Structure formats: C-alpha cells, structure tokens
PDB file of C-alpha atoms in Angstrom:
ATOM      1  CA  UNK R   1      87.118 -91.997   0.111  1.00  0.00           C
ATOM      2  CA  UNK R   2      86.797 -91.206  -3.584  1.00  0.00           C
ATOM      3  CA  UNK R   3      83.491 -90.416  -5.229  1.00  0.00           C
ATOM      4  CA  UNK R   4      81.175 -93.410  -5.379  1.00  0.00           C
ATOM      5  CA  UNK R   5      80.124 -94.520  -8.857  1.00  0.00           C
ATOM      6  CA  UNK R   6      77.343 -97.054  -9.248  1.00  0.00           C
ATOM      7  CA  UNK R   7      76.460 -99.946 -11.516  1.00  0.00           C
ATOM      8  CA  UNK R   8      73.340-102.030 -11.265  1.00  0.00           C
ATOM      9  CA  UNK R   9      74.290-105.617 -12.132  1.00  0.00           C
ATOM     10  CA  UNK R  10      71.412-107.756 -13.400  1.00  0.00           C
ATOM     11  CA  UNK R  11      71.886-111.404 -14.381  1.00  0.00           C
ATOM     12  CA  UNK R  12      69.148-112.542 -16.725  1.00  0.00           C
ATOM     13  CA  UNK R  13      67.906-115.904 -17.961  1.00  0.00           C
ATOM     14  CA  UNK R  14      64.845-116.201 -20.248  1.00  0.00           C
ATOM     15  CA  UNK R  15      62.981-113.225 -18.717  1.00  0.00           C
ATOM     16  CA  UNK R  16      62.436-110.596 -21.431  1.00  0.00           C
ATOM     17  CA  UNK R  17      59.142-109.315 -19.996  1.00  0.00           C
ATOM     18  CA  UNK R  18      60.434-109.029 -16.436  1.00  0.00           C
ATOM     19  CA  UNK R  19      63.461-107.015 -17.447  1.00  0.00           C
ATOM     20  CA  UNK R  20      61.223-104.476 -19.191  1.00  0.00           C
ATOM     21  CA  UNK R  21      59.365-103.788 -15.930  1.00  0.00           C
ATOM     22  CA  UNK R  22      62.628-103.358 -14.044  1.00  0.00           C
ATOM     23  CA  UNK R  23      64.088-101.027 -16.678  1.00  0.00           C
ATOM     24  CA  UNK R  24      60.880 -98.974 -16.724  1.00  0.00           C
ATOM     25  CA  UNK R  25      61.202 -98.499 -12.965  1.00  0.00           C
ATOM     26  CA  UNK R  26      64.830 -97.446 -13.437  1.00  0.00           C
ATOM     27  CA  UNK R  27      63.843 -94.746 -15.934  1.00  0.00           C
ATOM     28  CA  UNK R  28      61.566 -93.288 -13.223  1.00  0.00           C
ATOM     29  CA  UNK R  29      64.358 -92.843 -10.662  1.00  0.00           C
ATOM     30  CA  UNK R  30      64.698 -89.379  -9.111  1.00  0.00           C
ATOM     31  CA  UNK R  31      68.407 -89.524 -10.006  1.00  0.00           C
ATOM     32  CA  UNK R  32      69.974 -91.504 -12.842  1.00  0.00           C
ATOM     33  CA  UNK R  33      73.692 -91.245 -12.106  1.00  0.00           C
ATOM     34  CA  UNK R  34      74.287 -94.982 -12.595  1.00  0.00           C
ATOM     35  CA  UNK R  35      75.101 -97.627 -15.175  1.00  0.00           C
ATOM     36  CA  UNK R  36      72.970-100.680 -15.830  1.00  0.00           C
ATOM     37  CA  UNK R  37      74.777-103.876 -16.768  1.00  0.00           C
ATOM     38  CA  UNK R  38      72.608-106.724 -17.994  1.00  0.00           C
ATOM     39  CA  UNK R  39      74.264-110.115 -18.310  1.00  0.00           C
ATOM     40  CA  UNK R  40      72.174-112.502 -20.405  1.00  0.00           C
ATOM     41  CA  UNK R  41      73.178-115.928 -19.126  1.00  0.00           C
ATOM     42  CA  UNK R  42      72.759-118.182 -22.170  1.00  0.00           C
ATOM     43  CA  UNK R  43      69.054-117.467 -22.613  1.00  0.00           C
ATOM     44  CA  UNK R  44      67.105-119.008 -25.468  1.00  0.00           C
ATOM     45  CA  UNK R  45      64.567-116.163 -25.084  1.00  0.00           C
ATOM     46  CA  UNK R  46      66.930-113.214 -25.283  1.00  0.00           C
ATOM     47  CA  UNK R  47      66.099-109.711 -24.139  1.00  0.00           C
ATOM     48  CA  UNK R  48      68.321-107.807 -26.542  1.00  0.00           C
ATOM     49  CA  UNK R  49      65.428-106.405 -28.619  1.00  0.00           C
ATOM     50  CA  UNK R  50      63.206-105.432 -25.682  1.00  0.00           C
ATOM     51  CA  UNK R  51      65.986-103.542 -23.913  1.00  0.00           C
ATOM     52  CA  UNK R  52      67.116-101.616 -27.003  1.00  0.00           C
ATOM     53  CA  UNK R  53      64.719 -98.645 -26.440  1.00  0.00           C
ATOM     54  CA  UNK R  54      66.093 -98.204 -22.906  1.00  0.00           C
ATOM     55  CA  UNK R  55      69.590 -97.466 -24.209  1.00  0.00           C
ATOM     56  CA  UNK R  56      68.358 -93.946 -25.021  1.00  0.00           C
ATOM     57  CA  UNK R  57      67.128 -93.410 -21.447  1.00  0.00           C
ATOM     58  CA  UNK R  58      69.746 -95.222 -19.354  1.00  0.00           C
ATOM     59  CA  UNK R  59      73.483 -95.911 -19.508  1.00  0.00           C
ATOM     60  CA  UNK R  60      72.763 -99.491 -20.400  1.00  0.00           C
ATOM     61  CA  UNK R  61      75.294-102.192 -21.277  1.00  0.00           C
ATOM     62  CA  UNK R  62      74.167-105.595 -22.523  1.00  0.00           C
ATOM     63  CA  UNK R  63      76.324-108.723 -22.533  1.00  0.00           C
ATOM     64  CA  UNK R  64      75.393-112.199 -23.727  1.00  0.00           C
ATOM     65  CA  UNK R  65      77.426-115.124 -22.438  1.00  0.00           C
ATOM     66  CA  UNK R  66      77.259-118.883 -22.249  1.00  0.00           C
ATOM     67  CA  UNK R  67      75.057-120.206 -19.443  1.00  0.00           C
ATOM     68  CA  UNK R  68      76.927-120.511 -16.152  1.00  0.00           C
ATOM     69  CA  UNK R  69      74.312-119.602 -13.543  1.00  0.00           C
ATOM     70  CA  UNK R  70      73.435-116.352 -11.767  1.00  0.00           C
ATOM     71  CA  UNK R  71      76.468-116.194  -9.470  1.00  0.00           C
ATOM     72  CA  UNK R  72      79.064-116.296 -12.223  1.00  0.00           C
ATOM     73  CA  UNK R  73      76.917-113.934 -14.301  1.00  0.00           C
ATOM     74  CA  UNK R  74      76.904-111.408 -11.451  1.00  0.00           C
ATOM     75  CA  UNK R  75      80.685-111.690 -11.235  1.00  0.00           C
ATOM     76  CA  UNK R  76      80.944-111.217 -15.015  1.00  0.00           C
ATOM     77  CA  UNK R  77      78.853-108.033 -14.750  1.00  0.00           C
ATOM     78  CA  UNK R  78      81.086-106.700 -11.984  1.00  0.00           C
ATOM     79  CA  UNK R  79      84.156-107.384 -14.125  1.00  0.00           C
ATOM     80  CA  UNK R  80      82.615-105.406 -17.014  1.00  0.00           C
ATOM     81  CA  UNK R  81      81.672-102.475 -14.776  1.00  0.00           C
ATOM     82  CA  UNK R  82      83.792 -99.355 -14.520  1.00  0.00           C
ATOM     83  CA  UNK R  83      82.065 -98.325 -11.266  1.00  0.00           C
ATOM     84  CA  UNK R  84      83.322 -98.809  -7.738  1.00  0.00           C
ATOM     85  CA  UNK R  85      80.010 -99.860  -6.149  1.00  0.00           C
ATOM     86  CA  UNK R  86      77.704-102.593  -7.425  1.00  0.00           C
ATOM     87  CA  UNK R  87      73.998-102.949  -6.745  1.00  0.00           C
ATOM     88  CA  UNK R  88      72.965-106.468  -7.693  1.00  0.00           C
ATOM     89  CA  UNK R  89      69.310-107.026  -8.560  1.00  0.00           C
ATOM     90  CA  UNK R  90      67.228-109.899  -9.839  1.00  0.00           C
ATOM     91  CA  UNK R  91      65.327-109.291 -13.068  1.00  0.00           C
ATOM     92  CA  UNK R  92      61.938-109.444 -11.314  1.00  0.00           C
ATOM     93  CA  UNK R  93      62.589-106.392  -9.105  1.00  0.00           C
ATOM     94  CA  UNK R  94      60.695-103.137  -9.495  1.00  0.00           C
ATOM     95  CA  UNK R  95      62.329-100.111  -7.880  1.00  0.00           C
ATOM     96  CA  UNK R  96      60.401 -97.288  -6.221  1.00  0.00           C
ATOM     97  CA  UNK R  97      61.261 -93.872  -7.754  1.00  0.00           C
ATOM     98  CA  UNK R  98      63.396 -92.808  -4.764  1.00  0.00           C
ATOM     99  CA  UNK R  99      65.414 -96.042  -4.464  1.00  0.00           C
ATOM    100  CA  UNK R 100      68.692 -94.949  -6.056  1.00  0.00           C
ATOM    101  CA  UNK R 101      68.644 -91.469  -4.513  1.00  0.00           C
ATOM    102  CA  UNK R 102      68.154 -93.011  -1.061  1.00  0.00           C
ATOM    103  CA  UNK R 103      70.908 -95.607  -1.515  1.00  0.00           C
ATOM    104  CA  UNK R 104      73.338 -92.993  -2.826  1.00  0.00           C
ATOM    105  CA  UNK R 105      72.628 -90.564   0.035  1.00  0.00           C
ATOM    106  CA  UNK R 106      72.933 -93.246   2.706  1.00  0.00           C
ATOM    107  CA  UNK R 107      76.221 -94.540   1.316  1.00  0.00           C
ATOM    108  CA  UNK R 108      77.654 -91.028   1.123  1.00  0.00           C
ATOM    109  CA  UNK R 109      76.659 -90.330   4.731  1.00  0.00           C
ATOM    110  CA  UNK R 110      77.325 -93.789   6.231  1.00  0.00           C
ATOM    111  CA  UNK R 111      79.513 -95.739   3.855  1.00  0.00           C
ATOM    112  CA  UNK R 112      79.537 -99.516   4.113  1.00  0.00           C
ATOM    113  CA  UNK R 113      81.127-102.090   1.841  1.00  0.00           C
ATOM    114  CA  UNK R 114      77.954-104.127   1.476  1.00  0.00           C
ATOM    115  CA  UNK R 115      74.259-103.853   2.274  1.00  0.00           C
ATOM    116  CA  UNK R 116      71.131-105.852   1.597  1.00  0.00           C
ATOM    117  CA  UNK R 117      67.692-106.692   2.787  1.00  0.00           C
ATOM    118  CA  UNK R 118      64.453-108.445   1.950  1.00  0.00           C
ATOM    119  CA  UNK R 119      62.303-107.386  -0.936  1.00  0.00           C
ATOM    120  CA  UNK R 120      58.667-106.362  -0.626  1.00  0.00           C
ATOM    121  CA  UNK R 121      55.653-107.750  -2.460  1.00  0.00           C
ATOM    122  CA  UNK R 122      54.140-105.246  -4.883  1.00  0.00           C
ATOM    123  CA  UNK R 123      50.667-104.033  -3.911  1.00  0.00           C
ATOM    124  CA  UNK R 124      49.240-105.504  -7.131  1.00  0.00           C
ATOM    125  CA  UNK R 125      50.351-109.058  -6.224  1.00  0.00           C
ATOM    126  CA  UNK R 126      47.692-111.738  -5.851  1.00  0.00           C
ATOM    127  CA  UNK R 127      47.387-113.544  -2.519  1.00  0.00           C
ATOM    128  CA  UNK R 128      49.293-116.479  -3.995  1.00  0.00           C
ATOM    129  CA  UNK R 129      52.125-114.199  -5.145  1.00  0.00           C
ATOM    130  CA  UNK R 130      52.226-112.581  -1.690  1.00  0.00           C
ATOM    131  CA  UNK R 131      52.432-116.015  -0.039  1.00  0.00           C
ATOM    132  CA  UNK R 132      55.273-117.049  -2.333  1.00  0.00           C
ATOM    133  CA  UNK R 133      57.058-113.768  -1.654  1.00  0.00           C
ATOM    134  CA  UNK R 134      56.677-114.267   2.089  1.00  0.00           C
ATOM    135  CA  UNK R 135      58.023-117.811   1.953  1.00  0.00           C
ATOM    136  CA  UNK R 136      61.020-116.659  -0.097  1.00  0.00           C
ATOM    137  CA  UNK R 137      61.897-113.635   2.067  1.00  0.00           C
ATOM    138  CA  UNK R 138      60.784-114.649   5.557  1.00  0.00           C
ATOM    139  CA  UNK R 139      63.613-114.665   8.092  1.00  0.00           C
ATOM    140  CA  UNK R 140      62.847-118.355   8.626  1.00  0.00           C
ATOM    141  CA  UNK R 141      63.266-119.269   4.951  1.00  0.00           C
ATOM    142  CA  UNK R 142      65.404-116.525   3.423  1.00  0.00           C
ATOM    143  CA  UNK R 143      67.053-117.734   0.252  1.00  0.00           C
ATOM    144  CA  UNK R 144      64.210-119.965  -0.804  1.00  0.00           C
ATOM    145  CA  UNK R 145      62.768-123.200   0.382  1.00  0.00           C
TER     146      UNK R 145
END
C-alpha cells in the first residue's frame, strides 16, 4: 500500500463559531500532516473571515457552494481533496490533541477502508447537552431521533 495522505472533510452550514472551536482543536494536534477541506454549503452566515487566521497554521482549503445538504457537500470535499484517505467531521466536533496521531498510527498498523464510532460529550457540557448527546449517539438511536 502506498503512503496514506489525509484530508479532514468538513461540511458547514451557518456555523461560524463552531468551526472556530474545531479548527482551534486541529491546531493543537500532536501531528499536523493533514489537509483541512471546509465546504460551506450555501450558508448565509459564512465562515470565510473567521477561518482566515487558521490558513497560517493549517493546510486549509475553503470552498463555498450552493446549498445541497451535508451529504453532497462531503462528496464535493472529497472530490477537491488530493489525499487518499478522508476523515469526515461535523463542524461541532472538538478533537483531543492526540486524535490524528492515533488515527494515523492505527491505519498504518491495521489498515481499513473505513472506520467510525460515536462521539463523546465534552466535560464542559451541561446536563441538557449531555442528554441530547446521549440521545443522538446511543446505540438505540444512533443517527438522531
């Protein structure tokens, strides 16, 4: 197998503050050998200005397109990528500092075409946010209610 190259694909719709938190967590990664592709999906509240400072810290690519929903926006991001492995995230994710290093190591040692799993509520979440997170990621209701 050839060397794995990585792109984070992030569809985005009217979430400029959320994307800042995600990008901040990406700048804190132990390793930064990845591209970040943000696909703004027809937002009226664009994120172009808030992501600009991150272009100096990350290999960041920003695309604005007509609204078509998150699925087609993910596909659009994959088409724009020059990498051979895609990590698709929602804009409200926050990555722990070791996330990318762990994913990269595991894929190099035990390659698989696809992986996934539930997300985890941040320790600063309110009880209501934790309940919502549980209902959205529980094995009984995965994918939303």
